[in-house]
Coordinates of C-alpha atoms in Angstrom, one line a residue:
Chain A
M295 CA 0.0 0.0 0.0
I296 CA 2.8 2.4 0.9
A297 CA 4.5 1.6 -2.4
Y298 CA 1.3 2.4 -4.2
V299 CA 1.0 5.8 -2.4
I300 CA 4.6 6.7 -3.1
R301 CA 4.2 5.7 -6.8
R302 CA 1.0 7.8 -7.1
L303 CA 2.7 10.8 -5.4
L304 CA 5.7 10.5 -7.7
I305 CA 3.5 10.5 -10.8
A306 CA 1.6 13.5 -9.4
S307 CA 4.8 15.4 -8.7
T308 CA 6.0 14.9 -12.3
V309 CA 2.6 16.2 -13.5
I310 CA 2.8 19.3 -11.2
L311 CA 6.3 19.9 -12.4
G312 CA 5.1 19.6 -16.0
V313 CA 2.3 22.1 -15.2
S314 CA 4.8 24.5 -13.8
V315 CA 6.9 24.2 -17.0
L316 CA 3.8 24.9 -19.1
V317 CA 2.8 27.9 -16.9
F318 CA 6.4 29.2 -17.1
L319 CA 6.6 28.6 -20.8
A320 CA 3.2 30.2 -21.4
L321 CA 4.9 33.6 -21.0
H322 CA 7.5 32.7 -23.7
L323 CA 5.2 30.9 -26.1
A324 CA 3.0 34.0 -26.3
P325 CA 3.4 36.0 -29.5
G326 CA 5.5 39.1 -29.1
D327 CA 8.0 40.2 -26.4
P328 CA 7.4 38.5 -23.0
V329 CA 7.9 41.8 -21.3
D330 CA 4.6 42.9 -22.9
M331 CA 2.9 40.6 -20.5
F332 CA 4.3 42.6 -17.6
L333 CA 3.1 45.9 -18.9
S334 CA -0.5 47.2 -18.8
P335 CA -1.5 48.7 -22.2
E336 CA -1.5 52.2 -20.8
V337 CA 2.0 51.8 -19.3
A338 CA 3.3 50.2 -22.5
L339 CA 2.3 53.3 -24.5
R340 CA 4.3 55.8 -22.5
A341 CA 7.1 53.6 -21.3
S342 CA 10.6 54.6 -22.5
P343 CA 13.0 51.9 -23.8
E344 CA 15.0 52.3 -20.6
Q345 CA 11.9 51.6 -18.4
I346 CA 11.1 48.5 -20.5
E347 CA 14.7 47.2 -20.0
Q348 CA 14.3 48.0 -16.3
I349 CA 11.2 45.9 -16.1
R350 CA 12.9 43.1 -18.1
A351 CA 15.7 43.1 -15.6
Q352 CA 13.3 43.3 -12.6
W353 CA 11.5 40.2 -13.7
G354 CA 14.7 38.4 -14.8
L355 CA 13.6 38.3 -18.4
D356 CA 17.0 39.3 -19.5
K357 CA 18.6 36.0 -18.3
P358 CA 18.8 32.8 -20.3
L359 CA 15.7 30.7 -20.4
H360 CA 17.0 27.8 -18.3
I361 CA 18.2 30.2 -15.6
Q362 CA 14.8 31.9 -15.6
F363 CA 13.1 28.5 -15.2
Y364 CA 15.4 27.5 -12.4
D365 CA 14.6 30.8 -10.5
F366 CA 10.9 30.3 -11.1
I367 CA 11.0 26.8 -9.6
V368 CA 13.2 27.8 -6.7
R369 CA 10.8 30.6 -5.9
I370 CA 7.7 28.3 -6.1
V371 CA 9.3 25.7 -3.9
H372 CA 9.8 28.5 -1.3
L373 CA 6.2 29.5 -1.8
D374 CA 7.4 32.8 -3.1
M375 CA 5.2 33.6 -6.1
G376 CA 6.5 37.1 -6.5
R377 CA 4.5 40.4 -6.2
S378 CA 1.4 41.6 -8.0
M379 CA 2.3 44.2 -10.7
R380 CA -0.9 46.1 -9.8
T381 CA -0.9 46.1 -6.0
N382 CA 2.8 45.2 -5.4
R383 CA 1.5 42.9 -2.6
P384 CA 3.1 39.4 -2.2
I385 CA 1.0 37.0 -4.4
A386 CA 1.3 34.1 -2.0
A387 CA -0.2 36.1 0.8
D388 CA -3.1 37.2 -1.5
L389 CA -3.7 33.6 -2.6
A390 CA -3.7 32.4 1.0
L391 CA -6.4 34.9 1.8
R392 CA -8.6 33.7 -1.2
Y393 CA -7.9 30.0 -1.2
P394 CA -10.2 29.2 1.8
A395 CA -13.1 31.0 0.0
T396 CA -12.7 28.8 -3.1
L397 CA -12.3 25.7 -1.0
E398 CA -15.5 26.5 1.0
L399 CA -17.6 27.2 -2.1
G400 CA -16.2 24.1 -3.9
L401 CA -17.0 21.8 -0.9
V402 CA -20.5 23.2 -0.4
S403 CA -21.4 22.8 -4.1
L404 CA -19.9 19.3 -4.2
L405 CA -21.9 18.3 -1.2
L406 CA -25.1 19.8 -2.6
A407 CA -24.5 18.1 -6.0
N408 CA -24.0 14.7 -4.4
V409 CA -26.9 14.9 -2.0
V410 CA -29.3 16.0 -4.8
G411 CA -27.7 13.6 -7.3
V412 CA -28.1 10.5 -5.1
V413 CA -31.5 11.3 -3.6
V414 CA -33.1 12.3 -6.9
G415 CA -31.3 9.5 -8.9
V416 CA -32.5 6.8 -6.5
A417 CA -36.0 8.2 -6.5
S418 CA -36.0 8.2 -10.2
A419 CA -34.7 4.7 -10.6
T420 CA -36.9 3.1 -7.9
R421 CA -40.0 4.7 -9.5
R422 CA -39.1 4.0 -13.1
N423 CA -41.5 5.5 -15.7
S424 CA -43.4 7.3 -12.9
A425 CA -44.2 11.0 -13.0
I426 CA -41.1 11.7 -10.9
D427 CA -38.9 9.7 -13.3
N428 CA -40.4 11.3 -16.4
T429 CA -39.8 14.8 -14.9
V430 CA -36.3 14.1 -13.7
R431 CA -34.9 12.6 -16.9
P432 CA -35.5 15.7 -19.1
L433 CA -34.6 18.0 -16.2
S434 CA -31.2 16.2 -15.9
F435 CA -30.5 17.2 -19.5
V436 CA -31.5 20.7 -18.8
G437 CA -29.1 20.8 -15.8
V438 CA -26.1 19.8 -17.9
S439 CA -26.9 22.1 -20.7
L440 CA -27.4 25.4 -18.8
P441 CA -24.6 27.8 -19.0
G442 CA -23.5 28.3 -15.4
F443 CA -22.8 32.0 -15.7
W444 CA -26.3 32.6 -17.1
L445 CA -28.0 30.4 -14.6
G446 CA -26.2 32.3 -11.9
L447 CA -27.4 35.6 -13.2
M448 CA -31.0 34.3 -13.6
L449 CA -31.0 33.0 -10.0
M450 CA -29.5 36.3 -8.8
L451 CA -32.3 38.2 -10.7
L452 CA -35.0 36.0 -9.1
F453 CA -33.8 35.4 -5.6
A454 CA -31.7 38.5 -4.9
Y455 CA -33.5 41.3 -6.9
H456 CA -37.1 40.2 -7.4
L457 CA -37.8 38.2 -4.2
A458 CA -35.0 39.8 -2.1
W459 CA -34.5 36.5 -0.2
L460 CA -30.8 36.2 -0.7
P461 CA -27.8 38.5 -1.1
A462 CA -26.7 39.0 -4.8
S463 CA -23.0 38.8 -4.3
G464 CA -20.0 38.6 -1.9
R465 CA -19.1 36.3 1.0
G466 CA -21.0 37.0 4.2
G467 CA -18.6 35.5 6.7
P468 CA -18.0 32.0 8.1
L469 CA -20.2 29.2 6.9
W470 CA -21.7 28.6 10.3
T471 CA -23.3 32.0 10.5
S472 CA -26.6 32.9 8.9
A473 CA -25.0 35.6 6.7
G474 CA -22.3 33.1 5.5
L475 CA -25.0 30.5 4.6
R476 CA -27.2 33.0 2.8
H477 CA -24.3 34.3 0.7
I478 CA -23.0 30.9 -0.3
L479 CA -26.4 29.5 -1.4
L480 CA -26.7 31.0 -4.8
P481 CA -23.1 30.5 -6.0
A482 CA -23.1 26.9 -4.6
V483 CA -26.3 26.0 -6.3
T484 CA -25.2 27.5 -9.6
M485 CA -21.8 25.7 -9.4
G486 CA -23.3 22.3 -8.3
M487 CA -26.1 22.3 -10.8
G488 CA -24.2 20.6 -13.7
S489 CA -22.6 18.0 -11.4
A490 CA -25.9 17.3 -9.8
A491 CA -27.6 16.7 -13.1
L492 CA -24.8 14.4 -14.3
L493 CA -25.0 12.5 -11.0
V494 CA -28.7 12.1 -11.3
R495 CA -28.3 10.4 -14.6
L496 CA -25.4 8.2 -13.5
V497 CA -27.0 7.2 -10.2
R498 CA -30.3 6.4 -12.0
S499 CA -28.7 4.1 -14.6
S500 CA -26.4 2.5 -12.1
M501 CA -29.3 1.9 -9.7
L502 CA -31.4 0.4 -12.5
S503 CA -28.8 -2.1 -13.4
V504 CA -28.1 -3.0 -9.8
L505 CA -31.8 -3.4 -9.0
N506 CA -31.9 -6.3 -11.5
E507 CA -29.1 -8.2 -9.8
D508 CA -29.8 -11.5 -8.1
Y509 CA -28.7 -10.3 -4.6
V510 CA -31.3 -7.6 -4.7
R511 CA -33.9 -10.2 -5.6
T512 CA -32.6 -12.4 -2.7
A513 CA -32.8 -9.5 -0.3
R514 CA -36.4 -8.9 -1.3
A515 CA -37.2 -12.6 -1.1
K516 CA -35.9 -12.6 2.5
G517 CA -38.7 -10.2 3.2
L518 CA -36.5 -7.2 3.9
S519 CA -38.3 -3.8 3.6
E520 CA -37.9 -2.0 0.3
R521 CA -36.1 0.8 2.1
V522 CA -33.4 -1.6 3.4
V523 CA -33.1 -3.3 0.0
V524 CA -32.7 0.0 -1.8
Y525 CA -30.4 1.9 0.6
R526 CA -28.4 -0.9 2.1
H527 CA -28.1 -3.4 -0.7
A528 CA -28.6 -1.7 -4.0
L529 CA -27.3 1.8 -3.4
R530 CA -24.0 0.7 -1.9
N531 CA -23.2 -1.1 -5.1
A532 CA -24.7 1.5 -7.4
M533 CA -22.4 4.1 -5.8
I534 CA -19.2 2.4 -7.2
P535 CA -19.3 4.1 -10.6
V536 CA -20.5 7.2 -8.9
I537 CA -17.4 7.4 -6.7
T538 CA -15.1 6.9 -9.7
I539 CA -16.3 10.3 -11.1
I540 CA -15.6 12.3 -7.9
G541 CA -12.3 13.3 -9.3
L542 CA -14.0 14.6 -12.5
Q543 CA -16.6 16.4 -10.5
V544 CA -13.9 18.2 -8.5
G545 CA -12.4 19.3 -11.8
A546 CA -15.7 20.6 -13.1
I547 CA -16.2 22.5 -9.8
L548 CA -12.7 24.0 -9.7
G549 CA -13.0 25.0 -13.3
G550 CA -16.5 26.3 -12.7
A551 CA -15.3 28.3 -9.7
V552 CA -13.3 30.6 -12.0
V553 CA -16.5 31.6 -13.8
I554 CA -19.0 31.5 -11.0
E555 CA -16.8 33.4 -8.6
S556 CA -16.7 36.2 -11.1
V557 CA -20.5 36.2 -11.4
F558 CA -21.2 36.4 -7.7
A559 CA -18.1 38.5 -6.8
W560 CA -17.0 35.6 -4.5
P561 CA -13.6 36.5 -3.2
G562 CA -11.8 33.3 -4.2
V563 CA -8.8 32.3 -6.3
G564 CA -10.9 32.2 -9.5
R565 CA -12.1 35.7 -9.4
F566 CA -8.6 36.8 -8.3
M567 CA -7.3 35.2 -11.5
I568 CA -9.9 36.7 -13.9
T569 CA -9.3 40.2 -12.4
A570 CA -5.6 39.6 -12.9
I571 CA -6.1 38.5 -16.6
N572 CA -8.2 41.6 -17.3
G573 CA -5.6 43.8 -15.6
R574 CA -2.7 42.0 -17.4
D575 CA -1.1 41.1 -14.0
F576 CA 0.6 38.0 -15.4
P577 CA 2.5 36.8 -12.3
V578 CA -0.8 36.6 -10.5
V579 CA -2.3 34.6 -13.4
Q580 CA 0.6 32.2 -13.3
A581 CA 0.4 31.7 -9.6
S582 CA -3.4 31.2 -9.6
V583 CA -3.3 28.7 -12.4
L584 CA -0.6 26.8 -10.6
V585 CA -2.5 26.7 -7.3
I586 CA -5.8 25.5 -8.9
A587 CA -4.1 22.9 -11.1
T588 CA -2.0 21.6 -8.1
T589 CA -5.2 21.4 -6.0
F590 CA -6.8 19.4 -8.7
V591 CA -3.9 17.0 -9.1
L592 CA -3.6 16.4 -5.3
V593 CA -7.3 15.8 -4.9
N594 CA -7.1 13.2 -7.6
V595 CA -4.2 11.5 -5.8
A596 CA -6.2 11.5 -2.6
V597 CA -9.2 10.0 -4.5
D598 CA -7.0 7.3 -6.0
I599 CA -5.5 6.4 -2.6
V600 CA -9.0 6.2 -1.1
Y601 CA -10.0 3.8 -4.0
A602 CA -7.0 1.7 -3.3
V603 CA -7.9 1.4 0.4
V604 CA -11.5 0.6 -0.5
D605 CA -10.7 -1.8 -3.4
P606 CA -7.4 -3.6 -3.0
R607 CA -7.5 -4.8 -6.6
I608 CA -6.6 -1.3 -7.8
R609 CA -3.2 -1.4 -6.0
Y610 CA -2.0 -4.4 -8.0
S611 CA -3.3 -3.4 -11.4
Chain B
M1376 CA -14.1 -9.9 -28.6
S1377 CA -12.5 -6.6 -29.2
Q1378 CA -15.3 -5.8 -31.7
D1379 CA -17.7 -5.7 -28.8
T1380 CA -16.0 -2.8 -27.1
T1381 CA -16.0 -0.5 -30.1
M1382 CA -18.7 1.2 -32.1
S1383 CA -18.5 1.3 -35.8
V1384 CA -21.0 3.3 -37.9
S1385 CA -22.5 0.7 -40.0
R1386 CA -25.6 1.1 -42.1
S1387 CA -27.6 -0.6 -39.4
G1388 CA -26.1 2.0 -36.9
W1389 CA -27.6 4.8 -38.9
A1390 CA -30.9 2.9 -39.3
R1391 CA -31.0 2.5 -35.6
F1392 CA -30.3 6.2 -35.2
G1393 CA -33.3 6.9 -37.4
V1394 CA -35.5 4.6 -35.3
Q1395 CA -34.2 6.1 -32.0
V1396 CA -35.0 9.6 -33.3
R1397 CA -38.5 8.6 -34.3
K1398 CA -39.4 7.0 -31.0
S1399 CA -37.6 9.4 -28.5
L1400 CA -39.1 12.8 -27.8
P1401 CA -35.8 14.4 -26.6
A1402 CA -34.2 13.2 -29.9
K1403 CA -37.0 14.8 -31.9
V1404 CA -36.6 18.0 -29.9
G1405 CA -32.9 17.9 -30.5
V1406 CA -33.2 17.4 -34.3
L1407 CA -35.8 20.2 -34.4
I1408 CA -33.7 22.7 -32.5
L1409 CA -30.6 21.9 -34.7
F1410 CA -32.8 22.3 -37.8
V1411 CA -33.9 25.8 -36.7
L1412 CA -30.3 26.6 -35.7
T1413 CA -29.1 25.5 -39.2
L1414 CA -31.7 27.8 -40.7
M1415 CA -30.5 30.7 -38.5
I1416 CA -26.9 30.1 -39.5
L1417 CA -27.6 29.8 -43.2
L1418 CA -30.3 32.5 -43.5
A1419 CA -29.1 35.0 -40.9
P1420 CA -29.2 38.0 -43.3
Q1421 CA -32.8 37.1 -44.3
L1422 CA -34.1 36.3 -40.8
S1423 CA -32.6 39.2 -39.0
T1424 CA -34.8 42.3 -38.8
H1425 CA -31.9 44.8 -38.2
D1426 CA -28.2 45.2 -38.7
P1427 CA -26.8 43.3 -35.7
I1428 CA -24.1 46.0 -35.1
R1429 CA -26.1 49.1 -35.9
Q1430 CA -26.8 51.2 -32.8
H1431 CA -30.2 52.9 -32.2
L1432 CA -29.3 55.1 -29.3
R1433 CA -32.8 56.5 -29.0
H1434 CA -34.1 53.0 -28.4
R1435 CA -31.6 51.9 -25.6
L1436 CA -32.6 48.9 -23.4
E1437 CA -36.1 48.8 -24.8
P1438 CA -38.2 45.7 -23.9
P1439 CA -39.5 43.4 -26.7
S1440 CA -41.8 45.3 -29.2
A1441 CA -43.1 44.9 -32.7
D1442 CA -40.1 46.7 -34.1
F1443 CA -37.5 45.0 -31.9
I1444 CA -38.9 41.4 -31.3
L1445 CA -36.5 40.6 -28.4
G1446 CA -35.9 44.2 -27.4
T1447 CA -32.6 46.2 -27.6
D1448 CA -29.3 46.3 -25.6
H1449 CA -27.6 49.2 -24.0
L1450 CA -26.6 50.7 -27.3
G1451 CA -30.0 50.1 -28.9
R1452 CA -28.8 47.2 -31.0
D1453 CA -31.5 44.7 -31.9
I1454 CA -31.2 41.6 -29.7
F1455 CA -33.0 39.3 -32.1
S1456 CA -30.7 40.1 -35.0
R1457 CA -27.7 39.7 -32.7
V1458 CA -28.9 36.3 -31.5
V1459 CA -29.5 35.2 -35.1
Y1460 CA -26.0 36.3 -36.2
G1461 CA -24.5 35.1 -33.0
S1462 CA -25.4 31.5 -33.9
R1463 CA -22.9 31.7 -36.7
I1464 CA -20.1 32.8 -34.4
S1465 CA -20.9 30.6 -31.4
V1466 CA -21.5 27.4 -33.2
S1467 CA -18.8 27.8 -35.8
I1468 CA -16.1 28.6 -33.2
G1469 CA -17.2 25.7 -31.0
A1470 CA -17.3 23.3 -34.0
A1471 CA -14.0 24.5 -35.5
G1472 CA -12.3 24.2 -32.1
V1473 CA -13.5 20.7 -31.5
L1474 CA -12.6 19.7 -35.1
T1475 CA -9.0 21.0 -34.5
G1476 CA -8.8 19.1 -31.3
M1477 CA -10.2 16.0 -32.9
I1478 CA -7.6 16.0 -35.8
I1479 CA -4.6 16.4 -33.4
G1480 CA -6.1 14.2 -30.7
I1481 CA -6.9 11.4 -33.1
G1482 CA -3.5 11.5 -34.6
L1483 CA -1.8 11.3 -31.2
G1484 CA -4.2 8.6 -30.0
L1485 CA -3.6 6.4 -33.1
L1486 CA 0.2 6.7 -32.9
G1487 CA 0.4 6.1 -29.1
G1488 CA -2.0 3.2 -29.1
Y1489 CA -0.6 1.5 -32.2
Y1490 CA 3.1 1.9 -31.6
G1491 CA 3.1 1.8 -27.8
G1492 CA 6.5 2.2 -26.0
N1493 CA 8.0 5.5 -25.2
L1494 CA 6.0 7.4 -27.8
D1495 CA 2.8 6.2 -26.0
H1496 CA 4.2 7.1 -22.6
A1497 CA 5.1 10.6 -23.8
I1498 CA 1.7 11.2 -25.4
L1499 CA 0.0 9.9 -22.2
W1500 CA 2.1 12.2 -20.0
L1501 CA 1.3 15.2 -22.2
C1502 CA -2.4 14.3 -21.9
D1503 CA -2.1 14.0 -18.1
L1504 CA -0.4 17.4 -18.1
L1505 CA -3.2 19.1 -20.1
L1506 CA -5.9 17.3 -18.1
A1507 CA -4.3 18.7 -14.8
F1508 CA -6.0 22.0 -15.8
P1509 CA -9.5 21.4 -14.6
G1510 CA -12.4 22.3 -16.9
I1511 CA -12.3 25.6 -18.5
L1512 CA -9.0 26.6 -16.8
L1513 CA -6.8 25.4 -19.7
A1514 CA -8.8 27.4 -22.2
I1515 CA -8.7 30.5 -19.9
T1516 CA -4.9 30.1 -19.4
I1517 CA -4.4 29.8 -23.2
M1518 CA -6.6 32.9 -23.8
S1519 CA -4.7 34.9 -21.1
V1520 CA -1.6 34.3 -23.1
L1521 CA -2.9 34.7 -26.7
G1522 CA -5.4 37.4 -26.0
S1523 CA -9.0 37.5 -27.3
G1524 CA -10.0 36.8 -30.9
I1525 CA -11.8 34.2 -33.0
I1526 CA -8.7 32.2 -34.1
N1527 CA -7.3 32.2 -30.5
V1528 CA -10.6 30.8 -29.2
V1529 CA -10.5 28.1 -31.8
I1530 CA -6.9 27.3 -30.8
A1531 CA -7.9 27.3 -27.1
I1532 CA -10.9 25.0 -27.6
G1533 CA -8.7 22.8 -29.8
I1534 CA -5.9 22.3 -27.3
W1535 CA -8.5 21.8 -24.5
S1536 CA -10.0 18.9 -26.5
V1537 CA -6.8 17.2 -27.5
P1538 CA -6.1 15.1 -24.4
T1539 CA -9.6 13.7 -24.1
V1540 CA -9.7 12.8 -27.8
A1541 CA -6.2 11.3 -27.7
R1542 CA -7.0 9.1 -24.7
L1543 CA -10.3 8.0 -26.2
T1544 CA -8.7 7.1 -29.5
R1545 CA -5.8 5.4 -27.8
G1546 CA -8.2 3.2 -25.8
Q1547 CA -10.1 2.2 -28.9
V1548 CA -6.9 1.4 -30.8
L1549 CA -5.6 -0.7 -27.9
S1550 CA -8.8 -2.8 -27.8
L1551 CA -8.8 -3.2 -31.6
K1552 CA -5.2 -3.7 -32.5
S1553 CA -5.0 -7.4 -31.7
A1554 CA -8.3 -8.1 -33.4
E1555 CA -8.4 -10.7 -36.1
F1556 CA -9.3 -8.3 -38.9
I1557 CA -6.2 -6.3 -38.2
D1558 CA -4.1 -9.4 -38.3
S1559 CA -5.7 -10.4 -41.5
A1560 CA -5.0 -6.9 -43.0
R1561 CA -1.4 -7.2 -42.0
A1562 CA -1.2 -10.8 -43.4
I1563 CA -2.4 -9.6 -46.8
G1564 CA 0.4 -7.0 -46.8
A1565 CA -1.3 -3.8 -45.5
G1566 CA 1.3 -1.4 -44.1
D1567 CA 1.1 0.6 -40.8
A1568 CA -0.3 3.7 -42.6
R1569 CA -3.1 1.7 -44.2
I1570 CA -4.0 -0.2 -41.0
L1571 CA -4.0 3.1 -39.0
S1572 CA -5.9 5.2 -41.4
V1573 CA -8.3 2.7 -42.9
H1574 CA -8.9 -0.1 -40.4
L1575 CA -8.4 1.5 -37.0
L1576 CA -9.7 4.9 -37.7
S1577 CA -12.9 3.7 -39.4
N1578 CA -13.6 1.4 -36.5
T1579 CA -13.2 4.1 -33.9
F1580 CA -15.4 6.5 -35.9
G1581 CA -18.6 5.8 -34.0
V1582 CA -17.2 6.5 -30.6
L1583 CA -15.5 9.6 -31.8
L1584 CA -18.7 10.9 -33.5
V1585 CA -20.6 10.5 -30.3
F1586 CA -17.8 12.2 -28.4
A1587 CA -17.6 15.1 -31.0
T1588 CA -21.3 15.7 -30.8
M1589 CA -21.3 16.0 -27.0
R1590 CA -18.0 17.9 -27.0
I1591 CA -19.4 20.6 -29.3
A1592 CA -22.0 21.1 -26.7
T1593 CA -19.4 21.7 -24.0
A1594 CA -17.3 23.7 -26.4
I1595 CA -20.2 26.1 -27.1
L1596 CA -20.6 26.5 -23.4
T1597 CA -16.8 27.1 -23.0
V1598 CA -16.7 29.7 -25.8
A1599 CA -19.7 31.5 -24.3
A1600 CA -18.0 31.4 -20.8
L1601 CA -14.7 32.8 -22.2
S1602 CA -16.6 35.6 -23.9
F1603 CA -18.6 36.2 -20.8
L1604 CA -15.3 36.6 -18.9
G1605 CA -14.1 39.1 -21.5
L1606 CA -11.5 36.6 -22.8
G1607 CA -13.2 35.3 -26.0
I1608 CA -14.9 37.3 -28.7
A1609 CA -14.9 41.0 -28.1
P1610 CA -17.9 43.3 -28.9
P1611 CA -19.3 44.5 -31.2
T1612 CA -19.2 41.0 -32.8
P1613 CA -22.5 39.4 -31.9
E1614 CA -21.5 36.4 -29.7
W1615 CA -23.9 34.9 -27.2
G1616 CA -21.6 34.8 -24.2
S1617 CA -20.4 38.4 -24.6
M1618 CA -24.1 39.5 -25.1
V1619 CA -24.8 38.0 -21.6
A1620 CA -21.7 39.8 -20.2
I1621 CA -22.9 43.1 -21.5
G1622 CA -26.5 42.6 -20.3
R1623 CA -25.2 41.7 -16.9
E1624 CA -24.6 45.4 -16.2
Y1625 CA -28.3 46.1 -16.8
I1626 CA -29.8 43.0 -15.3
R1627 CA -32.1 44.8 -13.0
E1628 CA -33.5 47.4 -15.4
A1629 CA -33.5 45.3 -18.6
P1630 CA -33.3 41.5 -17.8
H1631 CA -34.4 40.8 -21.4
V1632 CA -30.9 41.6 -22.6
I1633 CA -29.4 38.5 -21.1
T1634 CA -32.5 36.2 -21.4
A1635 CA -32.4 35.6 -25.2
P1636 CA -28.7 34.9 -25.7
G1637 CA -28.7 32.6 -22.6
I1638 CA -31.7 30.6 -23.9
A1639 CA -30.0 30.4 -27.3
I1640 CA -26.8 28.9 -25.7
F1641 CA -28.9 26.6 -23.5
L1642 CA -31.1 25.2 -26.4
T1643 CA -28.1 24.7 -28.7
V1644 CA -26.2 22.8 -26.0
M1645 CA -29.2 20.8 -25.0
A1646 CA -29.9 19.8 -28.7
C1647 CA -26.3 18.6 -29.1
N1648 CA -26.5 16.6 -25.8
F1649 CA -29.8 15.0 -26.9
L1650 CA -28.4 14.1 -30.3
G1651 CA -25.2 12.8 -28.8
D1652 CA -27.2 10.6 -26.4
T1653 CA -29.3 9.3 -29.2
L1654 CA -26.3 8.6 -31.3
Q1655 CA -24.7 6.7 -28.5
D1656 CA -27.8 4.5 -28.0
A1657 CA -28.0 3.9 -31.7
L1658 CA -24.3 3.2 -32.4
D1659 CA -23.5 1.1 -29.3
P1660 CA -25.1 -2.3 -29.5
R1661 CA -24.6 -2.8 -25.8
M1662 CA -27.0 0.1 -25.1
V1663 CA -29.8 -1.4 -27.1
G1664 CA -32.6 -2.5 -24.7
R1665 CA -31.0 -0.8 -21.7
E1666 CA -33.7 1.8 -21.6

């Protein structure tokens, strides 16, 4: 088991290293002079050649590429991600402030998506072709097809502006406070919608195939109540394919965070990054991309390790 | 045995697709929406009631009326005409991006799966690397470097599609390459190029077609999201995502500005998903009778 964990971590670290290379190279693969990425358009217009050379030296862009890369990696290993070109604040400190907000929003939407996905999926499968099932199936297609940013705006229009039940944007405070909960509800529902719809379809089809298995028939024949049969016997097995897509769900949610945080002015890493892109603050963009991708890779390693604990066959494959 | 795990588009596959469309309501809805969309794309100049870029500043943020069927935006531009013209931009960029990704991804997947060894390892590692950027993040990163613009969005969507297509193709090739018909082809003297292009590619076509249909749906969503964030297609070009981004500023006073483009994105994506699902049921014999 330890060997498996070590192997998995080694693979993950090569991927993270590769991501760092890509993020570093992005600057140099861009058309034009890399120093352009460190200048806002208004500065670029009035900057003298000397000023441009000064910026080039300040960011080490005058050194050979391999030295620049070495410096980049050394800084990252020391969790020094440089300073924002706009605010001149240390980027690592800014990210540390915003990371918990993204994590909180991600976890709440993941939880919502899974609860809704499993409950509705099971209800739909156990009442096949009923009114519930016939409503849920087309709705699940609607859920995966809605553009998140538009859904977010529509929910905001309805619940924040028309009904005035929930705040339109921002983070209200810790999750355990009423303000915190009220603020997170709209962005979390928006972000979880796609995953919930996907899960409903997956749980439904997985449940349907499991409900036809012999052991389910045996459980029924033993006289167990339908609830026990469904939840204790069928659902446990039906969840296996569902668990395998948790890694994918986390990806969708982390990617979605970048967009949805911007819609709801949620003070997380995603919004930080989009603001940086629009302000041409490239070091912040690099650091944010790196943080989100690393989180995603590490979550996948954790998920893989959990599978290996649950299902020993995986360790030896 | 390996034949069971792949989908080939045979005549019976298409016939089954026709049957599926006739008996499934979502499939019919999907076909109908795509038909209307095709009309919009082809007949945009005839269908639109105004020039999509022309500003009517005396008619700013007007609600739907006889003159402006879906109302006007903050510059008095006709939303209906912009949605109609926007179909050309949103759908063609999504489709072109997926096509680019498919061509590169299929090439990498065929080579990796067929030749194996270090080449395969390198391709897999590259895919893992690109897949480490969750969801839209890869496209956003690429756009942050390249800057907005139609060609750049196509490139971003293309690169974002490559790893998934490559892995899918590689998986299909691995399950097919020891099949008897490949051995037979080799026995009668077919070279690698012929086996790859004729035998392996044609037999993975079904899976790839289903994937492409569903991927176009996701690509249209991604293009719209990029434009919404200000990274995709810049105004005044009528693009559905950027129309929502503009309308967002006026959401309280004129919600109709974001309603129409949002519904257009949603219906197009849903139609592609419906169609992809129906294609999958029709082309994959294992699915028959499941529902």
